[in-house]
Coordinates of C-alpha atoms and ligand atoms in Angstrom, one line a residue:
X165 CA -16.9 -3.7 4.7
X166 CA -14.0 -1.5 6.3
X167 CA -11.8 0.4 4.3
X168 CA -8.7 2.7 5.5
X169 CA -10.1 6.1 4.2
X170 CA -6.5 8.3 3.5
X171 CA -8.6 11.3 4.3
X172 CA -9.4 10.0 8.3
X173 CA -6.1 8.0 8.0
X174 CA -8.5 5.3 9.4
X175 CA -10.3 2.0 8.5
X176 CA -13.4 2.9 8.7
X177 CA -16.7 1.0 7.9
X178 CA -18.0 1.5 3.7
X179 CA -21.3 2.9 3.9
X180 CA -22.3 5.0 0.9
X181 CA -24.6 8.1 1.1
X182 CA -27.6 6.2 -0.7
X183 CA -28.0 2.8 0.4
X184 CA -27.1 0.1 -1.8
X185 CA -25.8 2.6 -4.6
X186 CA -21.9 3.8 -5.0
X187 CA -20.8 6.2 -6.8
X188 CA -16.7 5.9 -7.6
X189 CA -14.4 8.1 -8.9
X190 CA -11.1 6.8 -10.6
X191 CA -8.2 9.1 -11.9
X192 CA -7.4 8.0 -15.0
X193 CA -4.3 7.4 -17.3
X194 CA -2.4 10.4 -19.0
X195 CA -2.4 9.0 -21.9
X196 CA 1.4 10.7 -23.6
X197 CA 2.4 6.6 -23.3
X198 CA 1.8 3.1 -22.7
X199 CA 1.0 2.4 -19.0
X200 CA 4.0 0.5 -17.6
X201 CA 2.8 -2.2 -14.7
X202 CA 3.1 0.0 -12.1
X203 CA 0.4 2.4 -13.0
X204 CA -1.7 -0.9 -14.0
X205 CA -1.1 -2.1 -10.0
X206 CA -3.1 1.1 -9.1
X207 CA -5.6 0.0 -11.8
X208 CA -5.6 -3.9 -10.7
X209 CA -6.4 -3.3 -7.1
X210 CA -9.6 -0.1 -7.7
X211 CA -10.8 -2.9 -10.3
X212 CA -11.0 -5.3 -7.6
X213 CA -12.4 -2.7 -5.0
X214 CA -15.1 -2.0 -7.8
X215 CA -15.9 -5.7 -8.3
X216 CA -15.9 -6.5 -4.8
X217 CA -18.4 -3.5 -4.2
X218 CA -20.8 -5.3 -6.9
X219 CA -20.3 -8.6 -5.2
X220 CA -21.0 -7.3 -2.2
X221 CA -24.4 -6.1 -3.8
X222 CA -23.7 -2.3 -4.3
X223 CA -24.9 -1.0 -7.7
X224 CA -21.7 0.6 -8.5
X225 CA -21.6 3.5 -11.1
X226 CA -17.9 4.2 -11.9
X227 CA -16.3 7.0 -13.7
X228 CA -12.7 7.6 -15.0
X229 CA -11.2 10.4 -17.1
X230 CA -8.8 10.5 -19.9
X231 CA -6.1 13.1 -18.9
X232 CA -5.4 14.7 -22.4
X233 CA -4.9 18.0 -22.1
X234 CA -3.1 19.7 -19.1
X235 CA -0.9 17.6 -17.1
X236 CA 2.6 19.2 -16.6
X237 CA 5.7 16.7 -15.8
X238 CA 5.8 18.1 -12.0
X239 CA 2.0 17.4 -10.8
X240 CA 2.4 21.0 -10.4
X241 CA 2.5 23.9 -12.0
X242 CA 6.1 23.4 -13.6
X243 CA 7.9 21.2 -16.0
X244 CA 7.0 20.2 -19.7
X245 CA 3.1 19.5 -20.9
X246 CA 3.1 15.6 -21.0
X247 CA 1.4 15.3 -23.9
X248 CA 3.4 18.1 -25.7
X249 CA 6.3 16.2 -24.8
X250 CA 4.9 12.9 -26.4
X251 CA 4.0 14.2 -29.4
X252 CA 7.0 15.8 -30.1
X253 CA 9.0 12.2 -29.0
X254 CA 6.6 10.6 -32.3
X255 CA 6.1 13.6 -34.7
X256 CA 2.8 13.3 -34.3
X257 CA 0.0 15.5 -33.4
X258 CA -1.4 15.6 -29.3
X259 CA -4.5 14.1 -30.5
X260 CA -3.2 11.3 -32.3
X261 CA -1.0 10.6 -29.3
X262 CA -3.9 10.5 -26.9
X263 CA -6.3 8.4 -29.2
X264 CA -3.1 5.8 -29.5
X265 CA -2.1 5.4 -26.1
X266 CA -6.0 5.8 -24.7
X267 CA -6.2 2.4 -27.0
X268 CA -3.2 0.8 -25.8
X269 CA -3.9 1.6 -22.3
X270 CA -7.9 -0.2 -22.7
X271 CA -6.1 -3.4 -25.1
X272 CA -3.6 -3.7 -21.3
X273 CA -6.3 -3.5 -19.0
X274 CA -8.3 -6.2 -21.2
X275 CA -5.7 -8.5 -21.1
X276 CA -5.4 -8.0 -17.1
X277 CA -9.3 -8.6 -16.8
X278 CA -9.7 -4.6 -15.1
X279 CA -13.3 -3.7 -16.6
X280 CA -13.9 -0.7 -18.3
X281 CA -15.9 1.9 -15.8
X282 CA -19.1 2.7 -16.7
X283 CA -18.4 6.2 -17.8
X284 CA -14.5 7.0 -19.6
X285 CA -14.4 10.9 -20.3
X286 CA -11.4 12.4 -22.1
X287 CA -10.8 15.7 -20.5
X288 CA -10.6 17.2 -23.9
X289 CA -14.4 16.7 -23.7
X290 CA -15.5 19.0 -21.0
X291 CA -14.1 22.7 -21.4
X292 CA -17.3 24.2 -20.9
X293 CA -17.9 22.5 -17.5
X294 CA -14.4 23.3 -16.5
X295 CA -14.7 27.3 -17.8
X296 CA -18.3 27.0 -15.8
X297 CA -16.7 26.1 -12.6
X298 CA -13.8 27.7 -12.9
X299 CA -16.2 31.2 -13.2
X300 CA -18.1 30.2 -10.5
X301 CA -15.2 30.0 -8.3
X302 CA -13.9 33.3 -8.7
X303 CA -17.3 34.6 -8.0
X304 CA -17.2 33.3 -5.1
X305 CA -13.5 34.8 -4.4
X306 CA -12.1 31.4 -4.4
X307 CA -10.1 32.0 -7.6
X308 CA -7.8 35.5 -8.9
X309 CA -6.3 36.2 -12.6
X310 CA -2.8 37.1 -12.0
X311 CA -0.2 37.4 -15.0
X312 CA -3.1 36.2 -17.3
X313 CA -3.5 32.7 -15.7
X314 CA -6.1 32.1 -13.3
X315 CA -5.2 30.4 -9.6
X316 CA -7.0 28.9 -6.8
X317 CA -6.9 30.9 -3.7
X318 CA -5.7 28.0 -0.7
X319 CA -5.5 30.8 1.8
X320 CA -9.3 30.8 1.6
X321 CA -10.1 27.8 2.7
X322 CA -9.4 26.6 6.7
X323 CA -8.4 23.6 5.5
X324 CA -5.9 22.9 2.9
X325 CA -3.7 19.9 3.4
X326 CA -5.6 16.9 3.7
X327 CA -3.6 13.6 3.4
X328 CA -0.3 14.9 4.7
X329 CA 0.6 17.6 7.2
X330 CA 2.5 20.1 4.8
X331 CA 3.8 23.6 5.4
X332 CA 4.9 26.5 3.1
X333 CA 8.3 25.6 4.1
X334 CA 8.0 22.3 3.1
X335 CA 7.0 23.3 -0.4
X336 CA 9.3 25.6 -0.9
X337 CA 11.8 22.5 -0.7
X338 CA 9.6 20.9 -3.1
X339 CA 10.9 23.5 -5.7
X340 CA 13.6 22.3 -7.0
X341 CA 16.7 23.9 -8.6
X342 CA 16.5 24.1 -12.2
X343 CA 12.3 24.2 -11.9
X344 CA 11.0 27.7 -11.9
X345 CA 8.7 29.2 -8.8
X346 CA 5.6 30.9 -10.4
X347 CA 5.8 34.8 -8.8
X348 CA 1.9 35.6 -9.8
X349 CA 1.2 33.0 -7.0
X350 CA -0.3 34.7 -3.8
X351 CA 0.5 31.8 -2.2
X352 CA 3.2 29.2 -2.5
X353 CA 0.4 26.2 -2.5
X354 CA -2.1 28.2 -5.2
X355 CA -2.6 25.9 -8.1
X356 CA -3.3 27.2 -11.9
X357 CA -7.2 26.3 -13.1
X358 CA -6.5 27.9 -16.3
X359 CA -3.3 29.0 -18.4
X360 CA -3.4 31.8 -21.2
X361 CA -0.3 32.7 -20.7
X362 CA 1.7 29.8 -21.4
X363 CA 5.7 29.1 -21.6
X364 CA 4.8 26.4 -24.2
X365 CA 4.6 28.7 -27.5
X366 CA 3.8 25.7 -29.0
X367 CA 1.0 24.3 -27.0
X368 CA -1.3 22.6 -29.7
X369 CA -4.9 22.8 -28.3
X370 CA -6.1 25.9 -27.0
X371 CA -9.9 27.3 -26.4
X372 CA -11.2 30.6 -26.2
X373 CA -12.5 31.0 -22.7
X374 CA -13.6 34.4 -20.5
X375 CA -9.9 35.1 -19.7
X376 CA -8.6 34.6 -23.3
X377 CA -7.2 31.9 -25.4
X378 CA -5.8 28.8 -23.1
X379 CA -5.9 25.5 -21.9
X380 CA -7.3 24.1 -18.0
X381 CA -4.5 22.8 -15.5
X382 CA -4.6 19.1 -14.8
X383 CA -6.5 18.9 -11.3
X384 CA -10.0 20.6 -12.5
X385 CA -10.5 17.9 -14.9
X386 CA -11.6 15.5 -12.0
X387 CA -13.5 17.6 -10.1
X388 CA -15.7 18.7 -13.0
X389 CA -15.8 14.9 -14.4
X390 CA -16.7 13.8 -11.7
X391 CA -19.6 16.0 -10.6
X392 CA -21.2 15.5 -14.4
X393 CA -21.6 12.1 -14.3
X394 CA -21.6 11.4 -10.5
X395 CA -23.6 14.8 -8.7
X396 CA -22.4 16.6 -5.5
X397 CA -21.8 13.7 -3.3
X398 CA -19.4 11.0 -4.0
X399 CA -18.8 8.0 -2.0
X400 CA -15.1 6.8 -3.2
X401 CA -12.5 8.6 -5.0
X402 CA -9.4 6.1 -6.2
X403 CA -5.6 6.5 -7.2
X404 CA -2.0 5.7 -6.6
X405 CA -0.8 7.1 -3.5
X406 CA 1.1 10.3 -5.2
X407 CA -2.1 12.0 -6.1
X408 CA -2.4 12.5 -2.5
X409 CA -0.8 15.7 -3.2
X410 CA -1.3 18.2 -5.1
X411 CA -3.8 16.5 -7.0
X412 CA -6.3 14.9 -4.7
X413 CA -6.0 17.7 -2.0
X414 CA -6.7 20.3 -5.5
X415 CA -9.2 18.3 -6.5
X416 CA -11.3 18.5 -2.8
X417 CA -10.5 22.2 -2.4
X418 CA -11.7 23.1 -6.0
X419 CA -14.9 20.4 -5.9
X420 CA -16.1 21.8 -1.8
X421 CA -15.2 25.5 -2.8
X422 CA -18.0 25.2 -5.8
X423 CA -20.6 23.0 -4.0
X424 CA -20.0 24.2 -0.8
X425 CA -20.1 21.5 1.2
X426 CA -18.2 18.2 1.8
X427 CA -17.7 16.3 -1.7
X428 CA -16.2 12.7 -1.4
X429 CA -16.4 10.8 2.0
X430 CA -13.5 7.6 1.1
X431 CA -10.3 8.0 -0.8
X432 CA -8.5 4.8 -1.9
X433 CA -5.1 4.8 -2.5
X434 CA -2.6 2.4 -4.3
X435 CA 0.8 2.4 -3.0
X436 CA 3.4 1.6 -5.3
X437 CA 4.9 -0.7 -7.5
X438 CA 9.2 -0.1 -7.7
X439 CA 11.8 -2.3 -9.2
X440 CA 14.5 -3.3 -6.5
X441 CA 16.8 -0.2 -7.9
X442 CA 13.6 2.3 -6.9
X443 CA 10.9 4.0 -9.0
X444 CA 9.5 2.7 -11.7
X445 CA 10.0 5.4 -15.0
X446 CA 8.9 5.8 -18.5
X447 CA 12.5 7.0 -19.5
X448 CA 15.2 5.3 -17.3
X449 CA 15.9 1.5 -17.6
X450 CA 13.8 -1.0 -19.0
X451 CA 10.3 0.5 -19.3
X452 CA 8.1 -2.1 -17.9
X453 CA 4.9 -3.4 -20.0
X454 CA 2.6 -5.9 -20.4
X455 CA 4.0 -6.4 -23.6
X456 CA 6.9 -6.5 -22.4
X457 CA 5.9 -8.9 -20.2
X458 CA 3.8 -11.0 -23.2
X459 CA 7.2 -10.6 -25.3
X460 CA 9.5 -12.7 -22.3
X461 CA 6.4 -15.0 -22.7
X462 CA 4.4 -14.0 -19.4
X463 CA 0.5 -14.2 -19.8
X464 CA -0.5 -10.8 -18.3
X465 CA -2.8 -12.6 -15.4
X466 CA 0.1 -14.1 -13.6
X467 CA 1.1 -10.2 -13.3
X468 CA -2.2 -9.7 -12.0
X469 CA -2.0 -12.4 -9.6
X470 CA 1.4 -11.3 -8.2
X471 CA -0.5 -7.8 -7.6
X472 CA -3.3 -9.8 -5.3
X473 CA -0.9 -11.7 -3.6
X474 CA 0.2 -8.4 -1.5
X475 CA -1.9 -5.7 0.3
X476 CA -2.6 -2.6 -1.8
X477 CA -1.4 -0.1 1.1
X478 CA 2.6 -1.9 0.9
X479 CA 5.1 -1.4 -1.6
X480 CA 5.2 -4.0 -3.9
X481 CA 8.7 -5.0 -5.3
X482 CA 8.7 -6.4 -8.8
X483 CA 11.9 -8.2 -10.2
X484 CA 11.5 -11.1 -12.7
X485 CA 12.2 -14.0 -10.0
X486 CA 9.2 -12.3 -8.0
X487 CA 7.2 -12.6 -11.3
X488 CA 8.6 -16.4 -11.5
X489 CA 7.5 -17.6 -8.4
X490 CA 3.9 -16.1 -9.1
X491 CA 4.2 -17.7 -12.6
X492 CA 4.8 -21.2 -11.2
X493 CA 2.2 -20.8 -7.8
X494 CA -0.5 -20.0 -10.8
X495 CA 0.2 -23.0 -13.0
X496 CA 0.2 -25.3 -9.9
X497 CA -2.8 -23.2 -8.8
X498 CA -4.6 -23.7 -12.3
X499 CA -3.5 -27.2 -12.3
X500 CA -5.7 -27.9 -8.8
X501 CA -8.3 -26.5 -10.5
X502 CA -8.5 -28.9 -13.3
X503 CA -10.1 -32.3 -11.3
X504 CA -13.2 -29.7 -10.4
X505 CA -13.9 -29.6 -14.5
X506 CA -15.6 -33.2 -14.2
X507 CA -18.5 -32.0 -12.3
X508 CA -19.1 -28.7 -14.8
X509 CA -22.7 -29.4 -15.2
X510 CA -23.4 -30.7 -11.4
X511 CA -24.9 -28.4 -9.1
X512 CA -23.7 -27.1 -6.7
X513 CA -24.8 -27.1 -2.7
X514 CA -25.6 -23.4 -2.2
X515 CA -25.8 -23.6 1.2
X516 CA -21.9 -24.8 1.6
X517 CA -21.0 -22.8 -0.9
X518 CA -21.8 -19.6 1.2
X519 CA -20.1 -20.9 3.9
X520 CA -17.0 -21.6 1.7
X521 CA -17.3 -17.9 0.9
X522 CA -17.1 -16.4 4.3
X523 CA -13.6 -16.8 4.5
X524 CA -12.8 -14.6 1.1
X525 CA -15.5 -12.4 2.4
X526 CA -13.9 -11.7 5.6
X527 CA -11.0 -11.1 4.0
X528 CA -11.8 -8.6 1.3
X529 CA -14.3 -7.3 4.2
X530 CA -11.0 -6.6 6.5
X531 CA -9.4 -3.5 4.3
X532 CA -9.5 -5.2 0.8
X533 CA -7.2 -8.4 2.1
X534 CA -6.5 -9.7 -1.7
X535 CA -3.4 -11.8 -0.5
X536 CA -5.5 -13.6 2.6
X537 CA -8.3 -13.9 -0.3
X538 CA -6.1 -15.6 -2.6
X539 CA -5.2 -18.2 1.0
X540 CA -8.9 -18.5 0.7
X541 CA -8.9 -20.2 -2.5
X542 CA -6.3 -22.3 -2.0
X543 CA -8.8 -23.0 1.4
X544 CA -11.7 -23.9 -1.3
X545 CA -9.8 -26.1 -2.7
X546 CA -8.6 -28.1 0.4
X547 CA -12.0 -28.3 1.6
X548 CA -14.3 -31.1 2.2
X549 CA -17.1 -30.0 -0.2
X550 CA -17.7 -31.6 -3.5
X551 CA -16.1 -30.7 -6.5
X552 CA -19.5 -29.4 -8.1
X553 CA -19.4 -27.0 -4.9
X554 CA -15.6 -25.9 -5.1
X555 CA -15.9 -25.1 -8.4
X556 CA -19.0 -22.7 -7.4
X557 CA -16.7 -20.9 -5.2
X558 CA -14.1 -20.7 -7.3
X559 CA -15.8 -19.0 -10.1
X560 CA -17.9 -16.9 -7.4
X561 CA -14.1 -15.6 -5.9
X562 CA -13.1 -15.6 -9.7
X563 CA -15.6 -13.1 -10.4
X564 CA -13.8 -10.6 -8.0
X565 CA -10.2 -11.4 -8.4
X566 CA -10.4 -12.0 -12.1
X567 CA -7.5 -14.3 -12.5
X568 CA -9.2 -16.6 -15.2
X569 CA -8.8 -19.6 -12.9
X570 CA -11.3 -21.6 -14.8
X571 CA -10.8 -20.8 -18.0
X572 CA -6.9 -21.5 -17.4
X573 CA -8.4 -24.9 -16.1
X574 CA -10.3 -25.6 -19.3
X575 CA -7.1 -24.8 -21.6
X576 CA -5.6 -26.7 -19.6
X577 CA -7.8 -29.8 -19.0
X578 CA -8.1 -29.7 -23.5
X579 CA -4.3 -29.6 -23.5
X580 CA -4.0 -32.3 -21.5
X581 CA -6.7 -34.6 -23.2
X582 CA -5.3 -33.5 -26.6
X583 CA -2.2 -35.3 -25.6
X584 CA -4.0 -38.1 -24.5
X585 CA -5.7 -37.9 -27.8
X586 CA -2.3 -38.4 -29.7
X587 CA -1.2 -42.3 -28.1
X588 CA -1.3 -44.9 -30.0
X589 CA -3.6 -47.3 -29.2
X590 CA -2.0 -49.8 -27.7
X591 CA -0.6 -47.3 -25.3
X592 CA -4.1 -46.8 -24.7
X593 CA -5.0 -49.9 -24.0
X594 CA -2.6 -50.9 -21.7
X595 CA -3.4 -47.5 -19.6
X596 CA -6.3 -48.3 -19.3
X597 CA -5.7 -52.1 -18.0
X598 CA -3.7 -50.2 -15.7
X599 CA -5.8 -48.1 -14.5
X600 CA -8.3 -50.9 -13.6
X601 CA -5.6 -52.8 -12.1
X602 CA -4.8 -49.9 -9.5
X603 CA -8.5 -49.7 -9.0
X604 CA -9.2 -53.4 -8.2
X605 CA -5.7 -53.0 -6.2
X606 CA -3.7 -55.4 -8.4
X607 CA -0.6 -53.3 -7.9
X608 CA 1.8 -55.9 -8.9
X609 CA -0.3 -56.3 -12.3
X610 CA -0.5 -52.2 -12.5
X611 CA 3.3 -51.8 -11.7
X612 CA 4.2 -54.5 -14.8
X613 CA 1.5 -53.0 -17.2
X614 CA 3.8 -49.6 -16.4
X615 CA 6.7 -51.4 -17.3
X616 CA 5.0 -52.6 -20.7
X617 CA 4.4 -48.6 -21.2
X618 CA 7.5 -47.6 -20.4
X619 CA 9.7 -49.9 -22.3
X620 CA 7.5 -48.9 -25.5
X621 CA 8.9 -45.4 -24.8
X622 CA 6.2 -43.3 -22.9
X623 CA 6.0 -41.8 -19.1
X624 CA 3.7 -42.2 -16.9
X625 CA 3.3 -39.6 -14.1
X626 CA 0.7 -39.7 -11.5
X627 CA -0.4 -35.8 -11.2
X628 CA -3.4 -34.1 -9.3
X629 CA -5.2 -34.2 -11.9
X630 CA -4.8 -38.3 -12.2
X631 CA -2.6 -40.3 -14.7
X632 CA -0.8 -38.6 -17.4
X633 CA 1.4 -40.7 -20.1
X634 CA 3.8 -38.6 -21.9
X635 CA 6.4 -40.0 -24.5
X636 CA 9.8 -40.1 -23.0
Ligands
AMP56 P1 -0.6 8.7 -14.8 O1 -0.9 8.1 -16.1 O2 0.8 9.2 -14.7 O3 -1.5 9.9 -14.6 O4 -0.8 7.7 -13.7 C1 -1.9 6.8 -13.7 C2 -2.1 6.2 -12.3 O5 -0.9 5.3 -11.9 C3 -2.2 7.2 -11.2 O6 -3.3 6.8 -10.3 C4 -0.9 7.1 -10.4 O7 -1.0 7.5 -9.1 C5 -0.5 5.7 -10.6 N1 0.9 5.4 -10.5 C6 2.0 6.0 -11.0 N2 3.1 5.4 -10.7 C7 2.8 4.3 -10.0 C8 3.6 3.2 -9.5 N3 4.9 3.1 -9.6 N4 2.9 2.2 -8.9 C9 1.5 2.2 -8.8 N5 0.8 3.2 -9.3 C10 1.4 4.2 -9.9
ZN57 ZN1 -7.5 12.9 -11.1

């Protein structure tokens, strides 16, 4: 498999540091409010880079945090504590806000088929790990108290900057007016691993440490979750593209200044979802949901399916109409499926089968290609193999993409029989006269048994998925 690794800025062929095991890293959700759809994109595609992996035969162990503690509005150093800011916004405590939105955010990832990783750790979890590190770092002169907070050094490393070719200068821009610049900084890019002193008076949770009474800044948590559960070497570390920076680049120069040597070889990155007006926001305009999307009567997998239909390294624009046209391409999609449902219990030929594969396999092979892999369903079903053997392949590139395709097709197929259920008999009858009269090809008997039906006040529409009598 090839991958484009945003550390290399290349694609560059997956192979992990044990064969046949991966272990992957996923920043995880801060959890001060419901996820709107564009943090779930950045979830869609690493769950379909994790499932892929398995399919491919990796044993995958995957780890996420639970960013609880921390996280300042500016990814920085500056701006409110998020979850400070959330629990003042309900009048609740921080805990009670994480434990509700870390709920909503696993009930919106069920409902978009994204699996749970194999290890979820709340940051709030892991202070002595993040205290151990943090005192190992400035043993090693990596890491300086200054005003009471303690910072990470970047002028000891010879390489900060990563993803992106920064400068001081540039950051200096990146303060901006009304955000304050932290003077116990030796330098501009230094990054806080642990605040006591603290312009929220208020800040809720707080833990004694070596330097005094305070909480950890946001990056440590992954570094130190990470190494826990996944050791010193990691193959793939995941998230939307702005945790390039700070938070990806803090991450590696915390995680190599402790171990000492290289730490993750891959990093993943979702671009973004935006709205045709720009960014998508918590605060400004309609706060986009899957249950917002649920309440305007969307099931959340048509979402999920507009996500594959585009590669994970472009912008993806979302306006309703986009979300229409993905609606309707499902339903037809579903509806193509449903003919296949006759041969549930037939076998299928497992040598065709693989070779109806091959062409989802190249794609997802070819940089995680979800929208050519989604043209190779559609290639499934246009095939010559049976329908025992396309509805292998279908579940078998279902178990990747995860867009319910058969179990739409079931609903479906029971929907459609239950109204077949409700004629009256002698509706019934004559359909099925009909039926044997277009069979025998006595289309001049079949046309007038139609006209029987449809003087007696039913339809009759000739679908993919055969004859379907309606009442008018
Ligand atoms: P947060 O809960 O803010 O820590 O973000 C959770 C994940 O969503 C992170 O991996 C972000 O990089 C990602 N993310 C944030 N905004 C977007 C967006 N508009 N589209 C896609 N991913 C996003
Ligand atoms: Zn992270």
């Amino acid at each position: 498999m090839y991958i484009y690794n945003s550390a290399s800025r290349k694609k560059e062929e997956f192979v992990p540091n044990t064969e046949g095991k991966v272990k992957m890293y996923t920043c995880g959700p801060t959890v001060y409010h419901y996820a709107h759809i564009g943090n779930l994109r950045t979830y869609i595609m690493e769950d379909v880079l994790e499932k892929y992996l398995r399919f491919s035969g990796y044993d995958v162990t995957r780890v996420m945090n639970i960013t609880d503690v921390g996280h300042l509005t500016s990814d920085g150093d500056t701006g409110d504590d998020k979850m400070l800011k959330g629990a003042k916004r309900e009048h609740k405590t921080v805990m009670e806000i994480a434990k509700f939105y870390t709920d909503a955010f696993f009930d919106d990832c069920k409902k978009l088929n994204i699996k749970t990783p194999d290890v979820v750790e709340p940051a709030t979890h892991c202070i002595d790990e993040f205290i151990k590190v943090i005192s190992t770092l400035i043993e090693k002169g990596y890491a300086y108290e200054a005003g009471g907070n303690i910072y990470f050094d970047t002028s000891k490393l010879d390489k900060y900057y990563i993803f992106n070719d920064f400068t001081e200068e540039d950051l200096a821009v990146g303060v901006r007016e009304g955000v304050e610049a932290d003077d116990n900084k030796r330098n501009k890019a230094d990054f806080v691993l642990w605040f006591t002193k603290s312009k929220f008076e208020d800040q809720e949770l707080k833990w004694d440490s070596p330097w005094g009474i305070g909480y950890p800044g946001w990056h440590i948590e992954c570094s130190c979750i990470s190494m826990k559960h996944l050791g010193e070497y990691l193959d793939i570390h995941c998230g939307g593209i702005d945790n390039q920076f700070p938070h990806h680049t803090n991450e590696i120069a915390q995680s190599e200044a402790y171990i000492g040597h290289k730490w993750c070889n891959y990093w993943f990155h979702v671009h973004h979802l935006n709205t045709d007006d720009g960014k998508m926001s918590k605060s400004k305009g309609e706060f986009l949901t899957v249950s917002l999307l649920e309440e305007k009567g969307y099931d959340p997998l048509v979402y999920r399916f507009f996500c594959l239909q585009s590669h994970y390294r472009k912008n993806l624009v979302f306006s309703w109409e986009n979300l229409d046209n993905a609606a309707e391409a499902y339903k037809k999609l579903v509806a193509r499926i449903v003919p296949l449902l006759g041969e549930k219990d037939v076998k299928p030929d497992d040598a065709k089968l693989g070779v109806l594969l091959n062409g989802f396999r190249e794609a997802m092979d070819g940089d995680l290609n979800t929208a050519q892999a989604v043209t190779a369903v559609y290639d499934v079903l246009k095939s010559d193999a049976d329908n025992a053997t396309k509805l292998g392949a279908i579940k078998a590139l279902d178990s990747v993409l995860s867009l319910g395709l058969v179990e739409a097709a079931e609903k479906q197929a029971e929907k459609n029989s239950a109204s077949a259920d409700d004629l009256p008999e002698e509706i019934k009858e004559l359909a099925e006269k009909r039926a044997a009269a277009r069979k025998a090809k006595d289309f001049a008997l079949a046309d007038e048994l139609r006209k029987q039906i449809t003087d007696m006040g039913y339809v009759v529409e000739e679908t993919r998925q055969g004859t379907v009598i309606k009442k008018a």
